[in-house]
Amino acid sequence: MPRNISTPSIEYIRSLYAHQDDLLVSISEELEKRNMAIHVGAEEGRLLQFLIALHGAKNIVEIGTLAGYSTIWMVRALPEDGHIYTINKDPAHVKMAEGFFAQCERRGHITQLAGDAHDVLPALSDKAPFDMIFIDADKISYSDYLDWAEQNIRKGGLIIADNTLLGGLAMETSPPENYAPTTWKNMRLFNERLADKSKYNATMIPTKEGLSVAIKLF
Ligand code: SAH
Ligand code: DHB
Ligand code: MG
């Protein structure tokens, strides 16, 4: 489902705060053309930047690069000594993102890691602890990625995850038809884990897809 939904309110927010330069526009257009426009909206890219600034995050892991749209928003909020590692499974997506990163003025602060996050994350532990993780990949695996984040994001670090409303079906209390039962079960588990107040100071920003934000307290 396309994420760059446009309403008068969202257009107003974008016009004030979330201007897209030529590079961001060209990524968006390319994804539209390929019928793959599932990237975050510009206003969400801006929100990620705001959270990075608020938190002073320097070292970020992103799971799910697609064409690098969210990565480019985030890298532009990082300080000079900041870096983002972004993990991308699909080889065609990796290639597309590579082309766009080459055009980004902050490309020296981006490392794209090709492969399934389950295989790539263990080696990234060498560079831990990280300040922030943005999870936006296969919905069935969010709880696995939280296992890694619990070990590799610093105390006080940020855990952010997109699509945690699971297309408006996360609140169903029995498996919905549109998703594999395991995907639904695992996303609910992820949300319940973040809602544990002894471990996280967290909430979900009620975007259409749901954007979970959590401070790791341990
Ligand atoms: N964050 C991007 C959108 C990501 S779409 C943006 O807002 O611009 C989801 C991406 O996750 C796709 O590129 C897909 O290839 C990738 N992906 C899916 N499963 C994955 C996995 N197991 N490991 C790593 N990447 C995965
Ligand atoms: C899908 C994935 C996303 O990350 C998203 O924001 C919207 C849709 C999808 O796989 O359909
Ligand atoms: Mg998403």
PDB file of C-alpha atoms and ligand atoms in Angstrom:
ATOM      1  CA  MET A   1       0.000   0.000   0.000  1.00  0.00           C
ATOM      2  CA  PRO A   2       1.454   3.393  -0.950  1.00  0.00           C
ATOM      3  CA  ARG A   3       2.617   5.267   2.095  1.00  0.00           C
ATOM      4  CA  ASN A   4       2.968   8.710   0.652  1.00  0.00           C
ATOM      5  CA  ILE A   5      -0.722   9.378   1.171  1.00  0.00           C
ATOM      6  CA  SER A   6      -1.562  12.959   0.609  1.00  0.00           C
ATOM      7  CA  THR A   7      -4.235  14.887   2.490  1.00  0.00           C
ATOM      8  CA  PRO A   8      -4.513  18.681   2.867  1.00  0.00           C
ATOM      9  CA  SER A   9      -3.198  18.420   6.453  1.00  0.00           C
ATOM     10  CA  ILE A  10      -0.228  16.279   5.451  1.00  0.00           C
ATOM     11  CA  GLU A  11       0.543  18.540   2.487  1.00  0.00           C
ATOM     12  CA  TYR A  12       0.483  21.522   4.859  1.00  0.00           C
ATOM     13  CA  ILE A  13       2.887  19.808   7.285  1.00  0.00           C
ATOM     14  CA  ARG A  14       5.149  18.876   4.376  1.00  0.00           C
ATOM     15  CA  SER A  15       5.132  22.393   2.976  1.00  0.00           C
ATOM     16  CA  LEU A  16       6.177  23.828   6.335  1.00  0.00           C
ATOM     17  CA  TYR A  17       8.583  21.200   7.644  1.00  0.00           C
ATOM     18  CA  ALA A  18       9.283  18.333   5.266  1.00  0.00           C
ATOM     19  CA  HIS A  19      10.554  19.739   2.001  1.00  0.00           C
ATOM     20  CA  GLN A  20      11.868  17.008  -0.304  1.00  0.00           C
ATOM     21  CA  ASP A  21      14.918  17.922  -2.368  1.00  0.00           C
ATOM     22  CA  ASP A  22      15.468  16.553  -5.887  1.00  0.00           C
ATOM     23  CA  LEU A  23      17.078  13.354  -4.582  1.00  0.00           C
ATOM     24  CA  LEU A  24      14.165  12.469  -2.276  1.00  0.00           C
ATOM     25  CA  VAL A  25      11.676  13.338  -5.032  1.00  0.00           C
ATOM     26  CA  SER A  26      13.504  11.127  -7.517  1.00  0.00           C
ATOM     27  CA  ILE A  27      13.488   8.160  -5.096  1.00  0.00           C
ATOM     28  CA  SER A  28       9.776   8.622  -4.514  1.00  0.00           C
ATOM     29  CA  GLU A  29       9.102   8.841  -8.240  1.00  0.00           C
ATOM     30  CA  GLU A  30      11.177   5.757  -8.984  1.00  0.00           C
ATOM     31  CA  LEU A  31       9.293   3.756  -6.336  1.00  0.00           C
ATOM     32  CA  GLU A  32       5.938   4.970  -7.694  1.00  0.00           C
ATOM     33  CA  LYS A  33       7.006   3.954 -11.168  1.00  0.00           C
ATOM     34  CA  ARG A  34       7.903   0.472  -9.943  1.00  0.00           C
ATOM     35  CA  ASN A  35       4.678   0.261  -7.941  1.00  0.00           C
ATOM     36  CA  MET A  36       6.767  -0.139  -4.789  1.00  0.00           C
ATOM     37  CA  ALA A  37       5.938   3.061  -2.920  1.00  0.00           C
ATOM     38  CA  ILE A  38       5.965   1.643   0.614  1.00  0.00           C
ATOM     39  CA  HIS A  39       8.552   4.085   1.960  1.00  0.00           C
ATOM     40  CA  VAL A  40       7.787   6.399   4.855  1.00  0.00           C
ATOM     41  CA  GLY A  41       6.028   9.644   4.057  1.00  0.00           C
ATOM     42  CA  ALA A  42       8.070  12.871   3.967  1.00  0.00           C
ATOM     43  CA  GLU A  43       6.441  13.994   7.225  1.00  0.00           C
ATOM     44  CA  GLU A  44       7.568  10.711   8.816  1.00  0.00           C
ATOM     45  CA  GLY A  45      11.087  11.184   7.477  1.00  0.00           C
ATOM     46  CA  ARG A  46      11.023  14.597   9.122  1.00  0.00           C
ATOM     47  CA  LEU A  47       9.747  13.043  12.363  1.00  0.00           C
ATOM     48  CA  LEU A  48      12.660  10.572  12.320  1.00  0.00           C
ATOM     49  CA  GLN A  49      15.026  13.538  11.915  1.00  0.00           C
ATOM     50  CA  PHE A  50      13.375  15.317  14.818  1.00  0.00           C
ATOM     51  CA  LEU A  51      13.682  12.257  17.062  1.00  0.00           C
ATOM     52  CA  ILE A  52      17.371  11.876  16.123  1.00  0.00           C
ATOM     53  CA  ALA A  53      17.994  15.526  17.039  1.00  0.00           C
ATOM     54  CA  LEU A  54      15.975  15.279  20.253  1.00  0.00           C
ATOM     55  CA  HIS A  55      17.863  12.171  21.275  1.00  0.00           C
ATOM     56  CA  GLY A  56      21.307  13.186  20.042  1.00  0.00           C
ATOM     57  CA  ALA A  57      21.567   9.821  18.283  1.00  0.00           C
ATOM     58  CA  LYS A  58      24.809   9.258  16.381  1.00  0.00           C
ATOM     59  CA  ASN A  59      24.931   5.590  15.495  1.00  0.00           C
ATOM     60  CA  ILE A  60      21.856   4.099  13.909  1.00  0.00           C
ATOM     61  CA  VAL A  61      20.850   0.713  12.545  1.00  0.00           C
ATOM     62  CA  GLU A  62      18.026   0.548  10.015  1.00  0.00           C
ATOM     63  CA  ILE A  63      16.438  -2.769   9.067  1.00  0.00           C
ATOM     64  CA  GLY A  64      14.705  -2.457   5.672  1.00  0.00           C
ATOM     65  CA  THR A  65      16.326   0.021   3.275  1.00  0.00           C
ATOM     66  CA  LEU A  66      14.184  -0.413   0.147  1.00  0.00           C
ATOM     67  CA  ALA A  67      15.573   2.436  -2.038  1.00  0.00           C
ATOM     68  CA  GLY A  68      17.083   4.454   0.795  1.00  0.00           C
ATOM     69  CA  TYR A  69      14.357   7.067   1.190  1.00  0.00           C
ATOM     70  CA  SER A  70      14.120   6.829   4.999  1.00  0.00           C
ATOM     71  CA  THR A  71      17.908   6.353   5.233  1.00  0.00           C
ATOM     72  CA  ILE A  72      18.526   9.667   3.484  1.00  0.00           C
ATOM     73  CA  TRP A  73      16.136  11.522   5.769  1.00  0.00           C
ATOM     74  CA  MET A  74      17.906  10.049   8.788  1.00  0.00           C
ATOM     75  CA  VAL A  75      21.496  10.531   7.631  1.00  0.00           C
ATOM     76  CA  ARG A  76      20.797  14.216   7.119  1.00  0.00           C
ATOM     77  CA  ALA A  77      19.965  14.577  10.811  1.00  0.00           C
ATOM     78  CA  LEU A  78      23.215  12.997  12.001  1.00  0.00           C
ATOM     79  CA  PRO A  79      26.189  14.956  13.304  1.00  0.00           C
ATOM     80  CA  GLU A  80      29.604  14.841  11.592  1.00  0.00           C
ATOM     81  CA  ASP A  81      30.643  11.760  13.578  1.00  0.00           C
ATOM     82  CA  GLY A  82      27.346   9.960  13.009  1.00  0.00           C
ATOM     83  CA  HIS A  83      26.780   6.826  10.928  1.00  0.00           C
ATOM     84  CA  ILE A  84      23.858   4.737   9.735  1.00  0.00           C
ATOM     85  CA  TYR A  85      24.049   1.032   8.897  1.00  0.00           C
ATOM     86  CA  THR A  86      21.105  -0.015   6.771  1.00  0.00           C
ATOM     87  CA  ILE A  87      20.218  -3.632   6.034  1.00  0.00           C
ATOM     88  CA  ASN A  88      18.551  -4.638   2.783  1.00  0.00           C
ATOM     89  CA  LYS A  89      17.579  -8.140   1.717  1.00  0.00           C
ATOM     90  CA  ASP A  90      16.348  -7.936  -1.872  1.00  0.00           C
ATOM     91  CA  PRO A  91      19.295  -7.624  -4.317  1.00  0.00           C
ATOM     92  CA  ALA A  92      17.248  -5.411  -6.667  1.00  0.00           C
ATOM     93  CA  HIS A  93      16.498  -3.058  -3.760  1.00  0.00           C
ATOM     94  CA  VAL A  94      20.172  -3.057  -2.758  1.00  0.00           C
ATOM     95  CA  LYS A  95      21.174  -1.960  -6.245  1.00  0.00           C
ATOM     96  CA  MET A  96      18.541   0.749  -6.401  1.00  0.00           C
ATOM     97  CA  ALA A  97      19.549   2.138  -2.990  1.00  0.00           C
ATOM     98  CA  GLU A  98      23.228   2.064  -3.949  1.00  0.00           C
ATOM     99  CA  GLY A  99      22.489   4.324  -6.920  1.00  0.00           C
ATOM    100  CA  PHE A 100      20.625   6.822  -4.762  1.00  0.00           C
ATOM    101  CA  PHE A 101      23.187   6.781  -1.943  1.00  0.00           C
ATOM    102  CA  ALA A 102      25.882   7.611  -4.519  1.00  0.00           C
ATOM    103  CA  GLN A 103      23.982  10.838  -5.189  1.00  0.00           C
ATOM    104  CA  CYS A 104      23.630  11.781  -1.517  1.00  0.00           C
ATOM    105  CA  GLU A 105      25.933  14.479  -0.162  1.00  0.00           C
ATOM    106  CA  ARG A 106      26.228  12.501   3.101  1.00  0.00           C
ATOM    107  CA  ARG A 107      27.000   9.144   1.473  1.00  0.00           C
ATOM    108  CA  GLY A 108      30.162   8.773   3.589  1.00  0.00           C
ATOM    109  CA  HIS A 109      27.905   8.331   6.630  1.00  0.00           C
ATOM    110  CA  ILE A 110      25.881   5.453   5.150  1.00  0.00           C
ATOM    111  CA  THR A 111      26.828   1.771   5.013  1.00  0.00           C
ATOM    112  CA  GLN A 112      24.397  -0.522   3.256  1.00  0.00           C
ATOM    113  CA  LEU A 113      24.618  -4.166   4.301  1.00  0.00           C
ATOM    114  CA  ALA A 114      23.134  -6.633   1.815  1.00  0.00           C
ATOM    115  CA  GLY A 115      21.370  -9.708   3.105  1.00  0.00           C
ATOM    116  CA  ASP A 116      18.735 -10.989   5.462  1.00  0.00           C
ATOM    117  CA  ALA A 117      18.869  -9.056   8.734  1.00  0.00           C
ATOM    118  CA  HIS A 118      18.868 -12.344  10.645  1.00  0.00           C
ATOM    119  CA  ASP A 119      22.261 -13.098   9.047  1.00  0.00           C
ATOM    120  CA  VAL A 120      23.665  -9.566   9.020  1.00  0.00           C
ATOM    121  CA  LEU A 121      22.797  -8.401  12.538  1.00  0.00           C
ATOM    122  CA  PRO A 122      25.073 -10.796  14.475  1.00  0.00           C
ATOM    123  CA  ALA A 123      28.193  -9.288  12.839  1.00  0.00           C
ATOM    124  CA  LEU A 124      26.921  -5.742  13.501  1.00  0.00           C
ATOM    125  CA  SER A 125      27.076  -6.523  17.208  1.00  0.00           C
ATOM    126  CA  ASP A 126      30.823  -5.833  16.925  1.00  0.00           C
ATOM    127  CA  LYS A 127      29.977  -2.138  16.534  1.00  0.00           C
ATOM    128  CA  ALA A 128      27.437  -2.056  19.384  1.00  0.00           C
ATOM    129  CA  PRO A 129      26.140  -0.354  21.392  1.00  0.00           C
ATOM    130  CA  PHE A 130      24.026   1.706  19.005  1.00  0.00           C
ATOM    131  CA  ASP A 131      21.946   4.758  19.935  1.00  0.00           C
ATOM    132  CA  MET A 132      18.933   3.927  17.793  1.00  0.00           C
ATOM    133  CA  ILE A 133      17.320   1.286  15.618  1.00  0.00           C
ATOM    134  CA  PHE A 134      14.629   1.836  12.985  1.00  0.00           C
ATOM    135  CA  ILE A 135      12.797  -1.386  12.155  1.00  0.00           C
ATOM    136  CA  ASP A 136      10.897  -1.317   8.851  1.00  0.00           C
ATOM    137  CA  ALA A 137      11.346  -4.735   7.212  1.00  0.00           C
ATOM    138  CA  ASP A 138       9.520  -8.081   7.244  1.00  0.00           C
ATOM    139  CA  LYS A 139       6.707  -7.808   9.762  1.00  0.00           C
ATOM    140  CA  ILE A 140       6.974 -11.429  10.870  1.00  0.00           C
ATOM    141  CA  SER A 141      10.452 -10.765  12.317  1.00  0.00           C
ATOM    142  CA  TYR A 142       9.952  -7.628  14.427  1.00  0.00           C
ATOM    143  CA  SER A 143      10.154  -9.600  17.661  1.00  0.00           C
ATOM    144  CA  ASP A 144      13.419 -11.241  16.487  1.00  0.00           C
ATOM    145  CA  TYR A 145      14.820  -7.790  15.756  1.00  0.00           C
ATOM    146  CA  LEU A 146      13.780  -6.650  19.209  1.00  0.00           C
ATOM    147  CA  ASP A 147      15.809  -9.544  20.675  1.00  0.00           C
ATOM    148  CA  TRP A 148      18.864  -8.127  18.892  1.00  0.00           C
ATOM    149  CA  ALA A 149      18.013  -4.546  19.872  1.00  0.00           C
ATOM    150  CA  GLU A 150      17.715  -5.504  23.541  1.00  0.00           C
ATOM    151  CA  GLN A 151      21.338  -6.683  23.426  1.00  0.00           C
ATOM    152  CA  ASN A 152      22.802  -4.046  21.113  1.00  0.00           C
ATOM    153  CA  ILE A 153      21.015  -0.738  21.691  1.00  0.00           C
ATOM    154  CA  ARG A 154      22.440   1.189  24.608  1.00  0.00           C
ATOM    155  CA  LYS A 155      20.530   1.840  27.801  1.00  0.00           C
ATOM    156  CA  GLY A 156      18.491   4.970  27.101  1.00  0.00           C
ATOM    157  CA  GLY A 157      18.627   4.275  23.350  1.00  0.00           C
ATOM    158  CA  LEU A 158      15.725   4.559  20.931  1.00  0.00           C
ATOM    159  CA  ILE A 159      13.792   1.769  19.266  1.00  0.00           C
ATOM    160  CA  ILE A 160      11.509   2.901  16.448  1.00  0.00           C
ATOM    161  CA  ALA A 161       9.360   0.604  14.324  1.00  0.00           C
ATOM    162  CA  ASP A 162       7.036   1.281  11.388  1.00  0.00           C
ATOM    163  CA  ASN A 163       3.804  -0.558  10.537  1.00  0.00           C
ATOM    164  CA  THR A 164       3.160  -1.756  14.071  1.00  0.00           C
ATOM    165  CA  LEU A 165      -0.607  -1.434  13.533  1.00  0.00           C
ATOM    166  CA  LEU A 166      -0.125  -4.108  10.852  1.00  0.00           C
ATOM    167  CA  GLY A 167      -2.377  -2.442   8.310  1.00  0.00           C
ATOM    168  CA  GLY A 168      -5.017  -1.794  10.981  1.00  0.00           C
ATOM    169  CA  LEU A 169      -5.209  -5.451  12.021  1.00  0.00           C
ATOM    170  CA  ALA A 170      -2.833  -5.613  14.994  1.00  0.00           C
ATOM    171  CA  MET A 171      -5.767  -5.064  17.360  1.00  0.00           C
ATOM    172  CA  GLU A 172      -7.683  -8.125  16.143  1.00  0.00           C
ATOM    173  CA  THR A 173      -7.825 -10.718  18.906  1.00  0.00           C
ATOM    174  CA  SER A 174      -7.858 -13.709  16.577  1.00  0.00           C
ATOM    175  CA  PRO A 175      -5.755 -14.133  13.407  1.00  0.00           C
ATOM    176  CA  PRO A 176      -7.072 -11.878  10.588  1.00  0.00           C
ATOM    177  CA  GLU A 177      -7.416 -13.184   7.044  1.00  0.00           C
ATOM    178  CA  ASN A 178      -5.032 -10.802   5.298  1.00  0.00           C
ATOM    179  CA  TYR A 179      -1.908 -11.861   7.199  1.00  0.00           C
ATOM    180  CA  ALA A 180      -0.158 -15.081   7.996  1.00  0.00           C
ATOM    181  CA  PRO A 181      -1.203 -15.988  11.563  1.00  0.00           C
ATOM    182  CA  THR A 182       2.449 -15.944  12.639  1.00  0.00           C
ATOM    183  CA  THR A 183       2.935 -12.396  11.340  1.00  0.00           C
ATOM    184  CA  TRP A 184      -0.085 -11.185  13.309  1.00  0.00           C
ATOM    185  CA  LYS A 185       0.992 -13.106  16.421  1.00  0.00           C
ATOM    186  CA  ASN A 186       4.585 -11.850  16.247  1.00  0.00           C
ATOM    187  CA  MET A 187       3.594  -8.213  15.696  1.00  0.00           C
ATOM    188  CA  ARG A 188       1.280  -8.376  18.714  1.00  0.00           C
ATOM    189  CA  LEU A 189       4.108  -9.912  20.718  1.00  0.00           C
ATOM    190  CA  PHE A 190       6.433  -7.087  19.602  1.00  0.00           C
ATOM    191  CA  ASN A 191       3.892  -4.459  20.664  1.00  0.00           C
ATOM    192  CA  GLU A 192       3.246  -6.154  24.006  1.00  0.00           C
ATOM    193  CA  ARG A 193       6.978  -6.352  24.683  1.00  0.00           C
ATOM    194  CA  LEU A 194       7.410  -2.604  24.051  1.00  0.00           C
ATOM    195  CA  ALA A 195       4.429  -1.911  26.318  1.00  0.00           C
ATOM    196  CA  ASP A 196       6.276  -3.429  29.302  1.00  0.00           C
ATOM    197  CA  LYS A 197       6.819  -0.332  31.448  1.00  0.00           C
ATOM    198  CA  SER A 198       9.576  -1.989  33.431  1.00  0.00           C
ATOM    199  CA  LYS A 199      11.662  -2.207  30.237  1.00  0.00           C
ATOM    200  CA  TYR A 200      10.501   0.611  27.971  1.00  0.00           C
ATOM    201  CA  ASN A 201       9.180   4.128  28.044  1.00  0.00           C
ATOM    202  CA  ALA A 202       7.161   3.727  24.871  1.00  0.00           C
ATOM    203  CA  THR A 203       4.126   4.664  22.856  1.00  0.00           C
ATOM    204  CA  MET A 204       2.746   4.320  19.360  1.00  0.00           C
ATOM    205  CA  ILE A 205       2.351   7.425  17.233  1.00  0.00           C
ATOM    206  CA  PRO A 206      -1.011   6.910  15.533  1.00  0.00           C
ATOM    207  CA  THR A 207       0.081   7.291  11.928  1.00  0.00           C
ATOM    208  CA  LYS A 208      -2.021   5.329   9.469  1.00  0.00           C
ATOM    209  CA  GLU A 209       0.420   2.398   9.743  1.00  0.00           C
ATOM    210  CA  GLY A 210       1.463   2.911  13.368  1.00  0.00           C
ATOM    211  CA  LEU A 211       4.938   4.140  14.339  1.00  0.00           C
ATOM    212  CA  SER A 212       6.183   2.732  17.637  1.00  0.00           C
ATOM    213  CA  VAL A 213       8.748   4.704  19.609  1.00  0.00           C
ATOM    214  CA  ALA A 214      10.479   3.358  22.695  1.00  0.00           C
ATOM    215  CA  ILE A 215      13.261   4.393  25.029  1.00  0.00           C
ATOM    216  CA  LYS A 216      15.124   1.329  26.263  1.00  0.00           C
ATOM    217  CA  LEU A 217      15.351   1.604  30.038  1.00  0.00           C
ATOM    218  CA  PHE A 218      17.797  -1.221  30.689  1.00  0.00           C
TER     219      PHE A 218
HETATM  220  N1  SAH B   1      12.556   1.984   5.255  1.00  0.00           N
HETATM  221  C1  SAH B   1      12.212   2.127   3.849  1.00  0.00           C
HETATM  222  C2  SAH B   1      11.112   1.169   3.440  1.00  0.00           C
HETATM  223  C3  SAH B   1      11.433  -0.288   3.716  1.00  0.00           C
HETATM  224  S1  SAH B   1      10.347  -1.403   2.852  1.00  0.00           S
HETATM  225  C4  SAH B   1      11.742   3.561   3.614  1.00  0.00           C
HETATM  226  O1  SAH B   1      10.874   4.024   4.377  1.00  0.00           O
HETATM  227  O2  SAH B   1      12.235   4.217   2.690  1.00  0.00           O
HETATM  228  C5  SAH B   1      10.926  -2.936   3.469  1.00  0.00           C
HETATM  229  C6  SAH B   1      12.331  -3.353   3.014  1.00  0.00           C
HETATM  230  O3  SAH B   1      12.758  -4.404   3.890  1.00  0.00           O
HETATM  231  C7  SAH B   1      12.446  -3.915   1.608  1.00  0.00           C
HETATM  232  O4  SAH B   1      13.477  -3.283   0.913  1.00  0.00           O
HETATM  233  C8  SAH B   1      12.823  -5.382   1.795  1.00  0.00           C
HETATM  234  O5  SAH B   1      13.731  -5.853   0.809  1.00  0.00           O
HETATM  235  C9  SAH B   1      13.498  -5.343   3.143  1.00  0.00           C
HETATM  236  N2  SAH B   1      13.450  -6.612   3.873  1.00  0.00           N
HETATM  237  C10 SAH B   1      12.426  -7.493   3.980  1.00  0.00           C
HETATM  238  N3  SAH B   1      12.755  -8.529   4.757  1.00  0.00           N
HETATM  239  C11 SAH B   1      14.028  -8.321   5.158  1.00  0.00           C
HETATM  240  C12 SAH B   1      14.950  -9.045   5.960  1.00  0.00           C
HETATM  241  N4  SAH B   1      14.622 -10.217   6.530  1.00  0.00           N
HETATM  242  N5  SAH B   1      16.178  -8.530   6.151  1.00  0.00           N
HETATM  243  C13 SAH B   1      16.520  -7.345   5.596  1.00  0.00           C
HETATM  244  N6  SAH B   1      15.698  -6.618   4.823  1.00  0.00           N
HETATM  245  C14 SAH B   1      14.470  -7.086   4.606  1.00  0.00           C
HETATM  246  C1  DHB B   2       4.589  -2.692   3.473  1.00  0.00           C
HETATM  247  C2  DHB B   2       5.805  -2.516   4.106  1.00  0.00           C
HETATM  248  C3  DHB B   2       6.075  -1.327   4.747  1.00  0.00           C
HETATM  249  O1  DHB B   2       7.237  -1.130   5.392  1.00  0.00           O
HETATM  250  C4  DHB B   2       5.154  -0.307   4.739  1.00  0.00           C
HETATM  251  O2  DHB B   2       5.464   0.842   5.374  1.00  0.00           O
HETATM  252  C5  DHB B   2       3.948  -0.470   4.098  1.00  0.00           C
HETATM  253  C6  DHB B   2       3.671  -1.671   3.452  1.00  0.00           C
HETATM  254  C7  DHB B   2       4.303  -3.959   2.784  1.00  0.00           C
HETATM  255  O3  DHB B   2       5.156  -4.859   2.820  1.00  0.00           O
HETATM  256  O4  DHB B   2       3.235  -4.062   2.194  1.00  0.00           O
HETATM  257 MG    MG B   3       7.140   0.657   6.648  1.00  0.00          MG
END
